[in-house]
Amino acid sequence: MDGGIDNRPVPAHEAEAPQLPDYLVKTYTWAYLKPASLRLLDNTLVVTAILWGNLNRLIRVNCAELSAGQRVLQAANVYGRYSADLARTLGPEGRLEVIDIAPLQVDHCRRKLRGFPQAKVRLADAAAPGGGVYDTVCCFFLLHEIPDDHKHRVVDALLAAVPPGGKVIFTDYHRAAGWHPLRWPMNLVFRILEPFAFGLIEREIADFASDSAAFVWRKSTYFGGLYQKVVAERPRLVPARAARAAE
Ligand SMILES: C[S@@+](CC[C@H](N)C(=O)[O-])C[C@H]1O[C@@H](n2cnc3c(N)ncnc32)[C@H](O)[C@@H]1O
């Protein structure tokens, strides 16, 4: 199987497994669907280099949004130490559920998180994550890798997975400032390797939500605007409304 697309039959308990989407197979086989890619790319140093030294900072600002003991959904596997850092932040009383649409990534992430009993990994599409509601959902560098119609579906599904008081954290590329020396080199990288990234950096993430007004949106940018963290928080019900909702 080494060197080919991983298309092993899914285990029986995952018989309802989603199909690998065309965009993933056509655009990202080299990165996510070959065992050799895992060996080469799943390395914190490599991810740090891909993110121009910003991995630690982006993980730190992501983890700062979480609290120990929370139930958190990670919307897709991420190479390097990201999931382990989330699991550590949630602690033994917390719960981390990582989903991914590719069986190879699910198996691999399960192996990586073996030392964290609070973490569970399962096969699912971020557009239909299942699993009920979560205190927080983390979507780390997924949106720039999926076509715009999928961006809509994924954003809506992840927002639907948080109750009042819950939040979704989107960390991803953003359009770098005009003066940024990496603006044009990154545009070239996007053109060659990440064609769906333009659909992300040309719009606000909130624009992909069908009901963005139901959330409070907060955006921070990093490294001259090349990266963004957007937090969508579903407001808590005010007491009168909560009482009506409970009737
Ligand atoms: C999170 S994204 C990019 C992360 C980043 N480039 C890194 O360092 O790993 C990569 C993952 O998203 C997964 N993926 C793509 N589309 C998905 C979807 N609709 N639902 C869940 N996972 C998806 C891929 O299988 C892959 O494992």
mmCIF file of C-alpha atoms and ligand atoms in Angstrom:
data_model
loop_
_atom_site.group_PDB
_atom_site.id
_atom_site.type_symbol
_atom_site.label_atom_id
_atom_site.label_comp_id
_atom_site.label_asym_id
_atom_site.label_seq_id
_atom_site.Cartn_x
_atom_site.Cartn_y
_atom_site.Cartn_z
ATOM 1 C CA MET A 1 0.000 0.000 0.000
ATOM 2 C CA ASP A 2 2.947 2.298 0.596
ATOM 3 C CA GLY A 3 3.002 4.999 -2.082
ATOM 4 C CA GLY A 4 -0.642 4.514 -3.121
ATOM 5 C CA ILE A 5 -3.899 6.074 -1.924
ATOM 6 C CA ASP A 6 -5.085 4.453 1.281
ATOM 7 C CA ASN A 7 -8.376 2.850 0.276
ATOM 8 C CA ARG A 8 -8.547 -0.071 2.686
ATOM 9 C CA PRO A 9 -12.091 -1.174 3.492
ATOM 10 C CA VAL A 10 -13.394 0.674 6.517
ATOM 11 C CA PRO A 11 -13.883 -1.379 9.678
ATOM 12 C CA ALA A 12 -17.441 -2.665 10.253
ATOM 13 C CA HIS A 13 -18.092 -0.192 13.087
ATOM 14 C CA GLU A 14 -17.364 2.583 10.633
ATOM 15 C CA ALA A 15 -19.469 1.156 7.834
ATOM 16 C CA GLU A 16 -21.419 4.424 7.569
ATOM 17 C CA ALA A 17 -18.111 6.111 6.824
ATOM 18 C CA PRO A 18 -18.169 9.160 4.540
ATOM 19 C CA GLN A 19 -16.563 8.769 1.114
ATOM 20 C CA LEU A 20 -13.294 10.542 0.507
ATOM 21 C CA PRO A 21 -14.345 13.793 -1.175
ATOM 22 C CA ASP A 22 -13.090 14.556 -4.686
ATOM 23 C CA TYR A 23 -11.312 17.731 -3.551
ATOM 24 C CA LEU A 24 -9.241 15.740 -1.084
ATOM 25 C CA VAL A 25 -8.316 13.012 -3.542
ATOM 26 C CA LYS A 26 -7.587 15.356 -6.452
ATOM 27 C CA THR A 27 -5.740 18.099 -4.569
ATOM 28 C CA TYR A 28 -4.319 16.600 -1.401
ATOM 29 C CA THR A 29 -3.502 12.929 -1.998
ATOM 30 C CA TRP A 30 0.188 13.836 -1.763
ATOM 31 C CA ALA A 31 -0.303 15.420 1.671
ATOM 32 C CA TYR A 32 -2.876 13.294 3.465
ATOM 33 C CA LEU A 33 -3.653 10.019 1.722
ATOM 34 C CA LYS A 34 -0.257 8.345 1.409
ATOM 35 C CA PRO A 35 1.537 6.721 4.338
ATOM 36 C CA ALA A 36 4.804 8.228 3.072
ATOM 37 C CA SER A 37 3.326 11.725 3.489
ATOM 38 C CA LEU A 38 2.591 11.034 7.133
ATOM 39 C CA ARG A 39 6.185 10.044 7.751
ATOM 40 C CA LEU A 40 7.470 13.146 6.011
ATOM 41 C CA LEU A 41 4.968 15.797 7.102
ATOM 42 C CA ASP A 42 3.723 14.743 10.529
ATOM 43 C CA ASN A 43 6.490 16.462 12.343
ATOM 44 C CA THR A 44 6.254 19.567 14.496
ATOM 45 C CA LEU A 45 9.402 21.027 12.901
ATOM 46 C CA VAL A 46 7.961 20.633 9.413
ATOM 47 C CA VAL A 47 4.641 22.238 10.409
ATOM 48 C CA THR A 48 6.526 25.037 12.179
ATOM 49 C CA ALA A 49 8.459 25.682 8.960
ATOM 50 C CA ILE A 50 5.283 25.570 6.811
ATOM 51 C CA LEU A 51 3.756 28.179 9.136
ATOM 52 C CA TRP A 52 6.877 30.373 9.034
ATOM 53 C CA GLY A 53 7.669 29.743 12.707
ATOM 54 C CA ASN A 54 4.144 30.559 13.904
ATOM 55 C CA LEU A 55 2.919 27.101 14.981
ATOM 56 C CA ASN A 56 3.613 27.569 18.711
ATOM 57 C CA ARG A 57 1.971 30.950 18.803
ATOM 58 C CA LEU A 58 -1.121 29.769 16.941
ATOM 59 C CA ILE A 59 -1.459 26.746 19.225
ATOM 60 C CA ARG A 60 -0.993 28.994 22.261
ATOM 61 C CA VAL A 61 -3.736 31.450 21.267
ATOM 62 C CA ASN A 62 -5.980 28.505 20.415
ATOM 63 C CA CYS A 63 -5.391 26.766 23.777
ATOM 64 C CA ALA A 64 -5.938 30.073 25.613
ATOM 65 C CA GLU A 65 -9.591 29.830 24.503
ATOM 66 C CA LEU A 66 -10.022 26.444 26.243
ATOM 67 C CA SER A 67 -10.414 25.427 29.884
ATOM 68 C CA ALA A 68 -9.560 22.218 31.669
ATOM 69 C CA GLY A 69 -12.464 19.782 31.853
ATOM 70 C CA GLN A 70 -14.211 20.951 28.668
ATOM 71 C CA ARG A 71 -15.593 18.721 25.933
ATOM 72 C CA VAL A 72 -13.915 19.767 22.696
ATOM 73 C CA LEU A 73 -14.231 18.706 19.060
ATOM 74 C CA GLN A 74 -11.236 19.011 16.724
ATOM 75 C CA ALA A 75 -12.719 19.168 13.221
ATOM 76 C CA ALA A 76 -9.826 17.469 11.365
ATOM 77 C CA ASN A 77 -6.468 15.901 12.117
ATOM 78 C CA VAL A 78 -3.497 18.263 12.236
ATOM 79 C CA TYR A 79 0.130 17.246 11.792
ATOM 80 C CA GLY A 80 2.580 17.894 14.622
ATOM 81 C CA ARG A 81 1.790 18.443 18.287
ATOM 82 C CA TYR A 82 -1.519 20.311 18.004
ATOM 83 C CA SER A 83 -3.899 17.561 19.237
ATOM 84 C CA ALA A 84 -1.608 16.534 22.092
ATOM 85 C CA ASP A 85 -1.478 20.166 23.236
ATOM 86 C CA LEU A 86 -5.277 20.393 23.141
ATOM 87 C CA ALA A 87 -5.577 17.146 25.136
ATOM 88 C CA ARG A 88 -3.046 18.382 27.701
ATOM 89 C CA THR A 89 -4.920 21.688 28.062
ATOM 90 C CA LEU A 90 -8.230 19.867 28.661
ATOM 91 C CA GLY A 91 -6.590 17.607 31.231
ATOM 92 C CA PRO A 92 -7.733 14.204 32.485
ATOM 93 C CA GLU A 93 -11.254 15.470 33.252
ATOM 94 C CA GLY A 94 -11.687 16.913 29.768
ATOM 95 C CA ARG A 95 -12.675 15.198 26.561
ATOM 96 C CA LEU A 96 -11.110 15.728 23.129
ATOM 97 C CA GLU A 97 -12.781 14.215 20.077
ATOM 98 C CA VAL A 98 -10.806 14.416 16.868
ATOM 99 C CA ILE A 99 -12.582 13.632 13.616
ATOM 100 C CA ASP A 100 -11.158 13.212 10.145
ATOM 101 C CA ILE A 101 -12.645 12.131 6.844
ATOM 102 C CA ALA A 102 -9.653 9.963 5.832
ATOM 103 C CA PRO A 103 -9.289 6.512 7.472
ATOM 104 C CA LEU A 104 -5.487 6.739 7.182
ATOM 105 C CA GLN A 105 -5.499 9.985 9.185
ATOM 106 C CA VAL A 106 -7.870 8.554 11.785
ATOM 107 C CA ASP A 107 -5.665 5.499 12.377
ATOM 108 C CA HIS A 108 -2.583 7.665 12.536
ATOM 109 C CA CYS A 109 -4.088 10.175 14.951
ATOM 110 C CA ARG A 110 -5.310 7.337 17.191
ATOM 111 C CA ARG A 111 -1.728 6.107 17.418
ATOM 112 C CA LYS A 112 -0.456 9.604 18.193
ATOM 113 C CA LEU A 113 -2.974 10.142 20.989
ATOM 114 C CA ARG A 114 -2.567 6.709 22.607
ATOM 115 C CA GLY A 115 -1.098 8.301 25.741
ATOM 116 C CA PHE A 116 -4.159 10.542 26.263
ATOM 117 C CA PRO A 117 -7.155 8.620 27.612
ATOM 118 C CA GLN A 118 -9.214 11.828 27.414
ATOM 119 C CA ALA A 119 -8.852 11.821 23.594
ATOM 120 C CA LYS A 120 -10.881 9.827 21.091
ATOM 121 C CA VAL A 121 -10.535 9.809 17.291
ATOM 122 C CA ARG A 122 -13.284 8.847 14.862
ATOM 123 C CA LEU A 123 -14.079 8.919 11.160
ATOM 124 C CA ALA A 124 -16.471 11.721 10.208
ATOM 125 C CA ASP A 125 -16.922 14.595 7.807
ATOM 126 C CA ALA A 126 -16.598 17.994 9.471
ATOM 127 C CA ALA A 127 -19.776 18.879 7.570
ATOM 128 C CA ALA A 128 -21.636 16.206 9.584
ATOM 129 C CA PRO A 129 -19.544 15.749 12.708
ATOM 130 C CA GLY A 130 -22.105 13.952 14.895
ATOM 131 C CA GLY A 131 -21.326 13.506 18.583
ATOM 132 C CA GLY A 132 -23.856 16.016 19.920
ATOM 133 C CA VAL A 133 -22.762 19.345 21.331
ATOM 134 C CA TYR A 134 -19.368 20.511 22.550
ATOM 135 C CA ASP A 135 -18.181 23.347 24.798
ATOM 136 C CA THR A 136 -15.735 24.333 22.069
ATOM 137 C CA VAL A 137 -14.993 23.275 18.506
ATOM 138 C CA CYS A 138 -11.501 23.822 17.031
ATOM 139 C CA CYS A 139 -11.108 24.074 13.267
ATOM 140 C CA PHE A 140 -7.369 24.427 12.628
ATOM 141 C CA PHE A 141 -6.252 25.072 9.021
ATOM 142 C CA LEU A 142 -9.094 23.057 7.500
ATOM 143 C CA LEU A 143 -11.172 25.754 5.774
ATOM 144 C CA HIS A 144 -8.449 26.809 3.325
ATOM 145 C CA GLU A 145 -8.228 23.225 2.080
ATOM 146 C CA ILE A 146 -11.870 22.738 1.134
ATOM 147 C CA PRO A 147 -13.947 24.210 -1.719
ATOM 148 C CA ASP A 148 -16.259 27.117 -0.906
ATOM 149 C CA ASP A 149 -19.505 25.093 -0.920
ATOM 150 C CA HIS A 150 -17.883 22.754 1.632
ATOM 151 C CA LYS A 151 -16.711 25.758 3.637
ATOM 152 C CA HIS A 152 -20.372 26.775 4.016
ATOM 153 C CA ARG A 153 -21.418 23.288 5.068
ATOM 154 C CA VAL A 154 -18.522 22.837 7.494
ATOM 155 C CA VAL A 155 -18.927 26.273 9.095
ATOM 156 C CA ASP A 156 -22.687 25.719 9.564
ATOM 157 C CA ALA A 157 -22.208 22.214 10.972
ATOM 158 C CA LEU A 158 -19.522 23.283 13.424
ATOM 159 C CA LEU A 159 -21.556 26.275 14.603
ATOM 160 C CA ALA A 160 -24.525 23.942 15.113
ATOM 161 C CA ALA A 161 -22.363 21.785 17.393
ATOM 162 C CA VAL A 162 -22.081 24.410 20.154
ATOM 163 C CA PRO A 163 -24.812 25.317 22.663
ATOM 164 C CA PRO A 164 -25.384 28.780 24.170
ATOM 165 C CA GLY A 165 -22.114 29.796 25.836
ATOM 166 C CA GLY A 166 -20.107 27.537 23.488
ATOM 167 C CA LYS A 167 -17.686 28.687 20.810
ATOM 168 C CA VAL A 168 -16.039 27.652 17.572
ATOM 169 C CA ILE A 169 -12.405 28.655 16.995
ATOM 170 C CA PHE A 170 -11.315 28.901 13.362
ATOM 171 C CA THR A 171 -7.563 29.272 12.952
ATOM 172 C CA ASP A 172 -6.400 29.599 9.359
ATOM 173 C CA TYR A 173 -4.765 31.664 6.648
ATOM 174 C CA HIS A 174 -5.817 35.282 6.121
ATOM 175 C CA ARG A 175 -4.868 37.837 3.497
ATOM 176 C CA ALA A 176 -1.469 39.219 4.515
ATOM 177 C CA ALA A 177 -0.976 42.984 4.656
ATOM 178 C CA GLY A 178 0.083 44.649 1.390
ATOM 179 C CA TRP A 179 3.596 45.337 2.730
ATOM 180 C CA HIS A 180 4.144 41.714 3.837
ATOM 181 C CA PRO A 181 7.170 40.227 2.050
ATOM 182 C CA LEU A 182 5.415 36.842 2.033
ATOM 183 C CA ARG A 183 2.154 38.056 0.506
ATOM 184 C CA TRP A 184 3.077 37.275 -3.098
ATOM 185 C CA PRO A 185 5.160 34.146 -2.360
ATOM 186 C CA MET A 186 2.184 32.780 -0.377
ATOM 187 C CA ASN A 187 -0.186 33.636 -3.233
ATOM 188 C CA LEU A 188 2.058 31.536 -5.471
ATOM 189 C CA VAL A 189 2.008 28.660 -2.963
ATOM 190 C CA PHE A 190 -1.795 28.897 -2.821
ATOM 191 C CA ARG A 191 -2.048 28.954 -6.608
ATOM 192 C CA ILE A 192 0.116 25.847 -6.981
ATOM 193 C CA LEU A 193 -0.769 23.784 -3.909
ATOM 194 C CA GLU A 194 -3.772 25.233 -2.079
ATOM 195 C CA PRO A 195 -6.306 26.419 -4.684
ATOM 196 C CA PHE A 196 -9.195 26.685 -2.193
ATOM 197 C CA ALA A 197 -7.284 29.105 0.028
ATOM 198 C CA PHE A 198 -8.275 32.119 -2.116
ATOM 199 C CA GLY A 199 -11.943 31.517 -1.310
ATOM 200 C CA LEU A 200 -11.015 31.880 2.337
ATOM 201 C CA ILE A 201 -8.700 34.879 2.308
ATOM 202 C CA GLU A 202 -10.985 36.918 0.069
ATOM 203 C CA ARG A 203 -13.859 36.779 2.571
ATOM 204 C CA GLU A 204 -14.635 36.849 6.256
ATOM 205 C CA ILE A 205 -15.202 33.430 7.827
ATOM 206 C CA ALA A 206 -18.508 34.740 9.234
ATOM 207 C CA ASP A 207 -19.717 35.120 5.615
ATOM 208 C CA PHE A 208 -19.759 31.333 5.281
ATOM 209 C CA ALA A 209 -22.323 30.995 8.077
ATOM 210 C CA SER A 210 -26.031 30.843 7.153
ATOM 211 C CA ASP A 211 -26.965 32.518 10.433
ATOM 212 C CA SER A 212 -23.922 34.553 11.405
ATOM 213 C CA ALA A 213 -26.111 36.973 13.406
ATOM 214 C CA ALA A 214 -26.774 34.225 15.958
ATOM 215 C CA PHE A 215 -23.104 34.446 17.035
ATOM 216 C CA VAL A 216 -20.729 37.034 18.423
ATOM 217 C CA TRP A 217 -17.651 37.090 16.152
ATOM 218 C CA ARG A 218 -14.169 38.049 17.294
ATOM 219 C CA LYS A 219 -11.194 38.138 14.933
ATOM 220 C CA SER A 220 -7.455 38.481 15.625
ATOM 221 C CA THR A 221 -4.729 38.407 13.004
ATOM 222 C CA TYR A 222 -1.099 37.373 13.383
ATOM 223 C CA PHE A 223 2.226 37.674 11.578
ATOM 224 C CA GLY A 224 1.338 40.683 9.458
ATOM 225 C CA GLY A 225 -2.142 39.340 8.782
ATOM 226 C CA LEU A 226 -1.055 36.056 7.183
ATOM 227 C CA TYR A 227 -2.965 34.106 9.848
ATOM 228 C CA GLN A 228 -6.241 34.632 11.644
ATOM 229 C CA LYS A 229 -8.073 33.308 14.644
ATOM 230 C CA VAL A 230 -11.809 33.846 14.421
ATOM 231 C CA VAL A 231 -13.940 32.933 17.416
ATOM 232 C CA ALA A 232 -17.697 32.566 16.986
ATOM 233 C CA GLU A 233 -19.420 32.507 20.353
ATOM 234 C CA ARG A 234 -23.053 31.550 20.755
ATOM 235 C CA PRO A 235 -24.421 33.970 23.374
ATOM 236 C CA ARG A 236 -25.803 32.541 26.589
ATOM 237 C CA LEU A 237 -29.575 32.745 26.854
ATOM 238 C CA VAL A 238 -30.677 35.675 29.015
ATOM 239 C CA PRO A 239 -32.629 34.359 32.059
ATOM 240 C CA ALA A 240 -36.118 35.291 30.743
ATOM 241 C CA ARG A 241 -35.445 33.619 27.421
ATOM 242 C CA ALA A 242 -33.864 30.618 29.127
ATOM 243 C CA ALA A 243 -37.005 30.215 31.252
ATOM 244 C CA ARG A 244 -39.226 30.410 28.150
ATOM 245 C CA ALA A 245 -36.987 27.895 26.341
ATOM 246 C CA ALA A 246 -37.272 25.498 29.287
ATOM 247 C CA GLU A 247 -41.132 25.674 29.315
HETATM 248 C C1 LIG B 1 -6.758 20.085 9.165
HETATM 249 S S1 LIG B 1 -6.391 20.004 7.532
HETATM 250 C C2 LIG B 1 -4.832 20.841 7.409
HETATM 251 C C3 LIG B 1 -3.936 20.828 8.597
HETATM 252 C C4 LIG B 1 -2.542 21.322 8.441
HETATM 253 N N1 LIG B 1 -2.178 21.608 7.065
HETATM 254 C C5 LIG B 1 -1.594 20.321 9.065
HETATM 255 O O1 LIG B 1 -0.546 20.718 9.435
HETATM 256 O O2 LIG B 1 -1.904 19.147 9.216
HETATM 257 C C6 LIG B 1 -5.875 18.389 7.093
HETATM 258 C C7 LIG B 1 -6.836 17.263 7.412
HETATM 259 O O3 LIG B 1 -8.163 17.577 7.061
HETATM 260 C C8 LIG B 1 -8.799 16.365 6.681
HETATM 261 N N2 LIG B 1 -10.065 16.730 6.012
HETATM 262 C C9 LIG B 1 -10.253 17.278 4.805
HETATM 263 N N3 LIG B 1 -11.566 17.484 4.567
HETATM 264 C C10 LIG B 1 -12.223 17.087 5.682
HETATM 265 C C11 LIG B 1 -13.594 17.072 6.072
HETATM 266 N N4 LIG B 1 -14.568 17.512 5.257
HETATM 267 N N5 LIG B 1 -13.905 16.580 7.288
HETATM 268 C C12 LIG B 1 -12.944 16.135 8.137
HETATM 269 N N6 LIG B 1 -11.635 16.116 7.819
HETATM 270 C C13 LIG B 1 -11.276 16.597 6.611
HETATM 271 C C14 LIG B 1 -7.770 15.661 5.848
HETATM 272 O O4 LIG B 1 -8.019 14.274 5.736
HETATM 273 C C15 LIG B 1 -6.496 15.963 6.642
HETATM 274 O O5 LIG B 1 -6.183 14.968 7.569
#
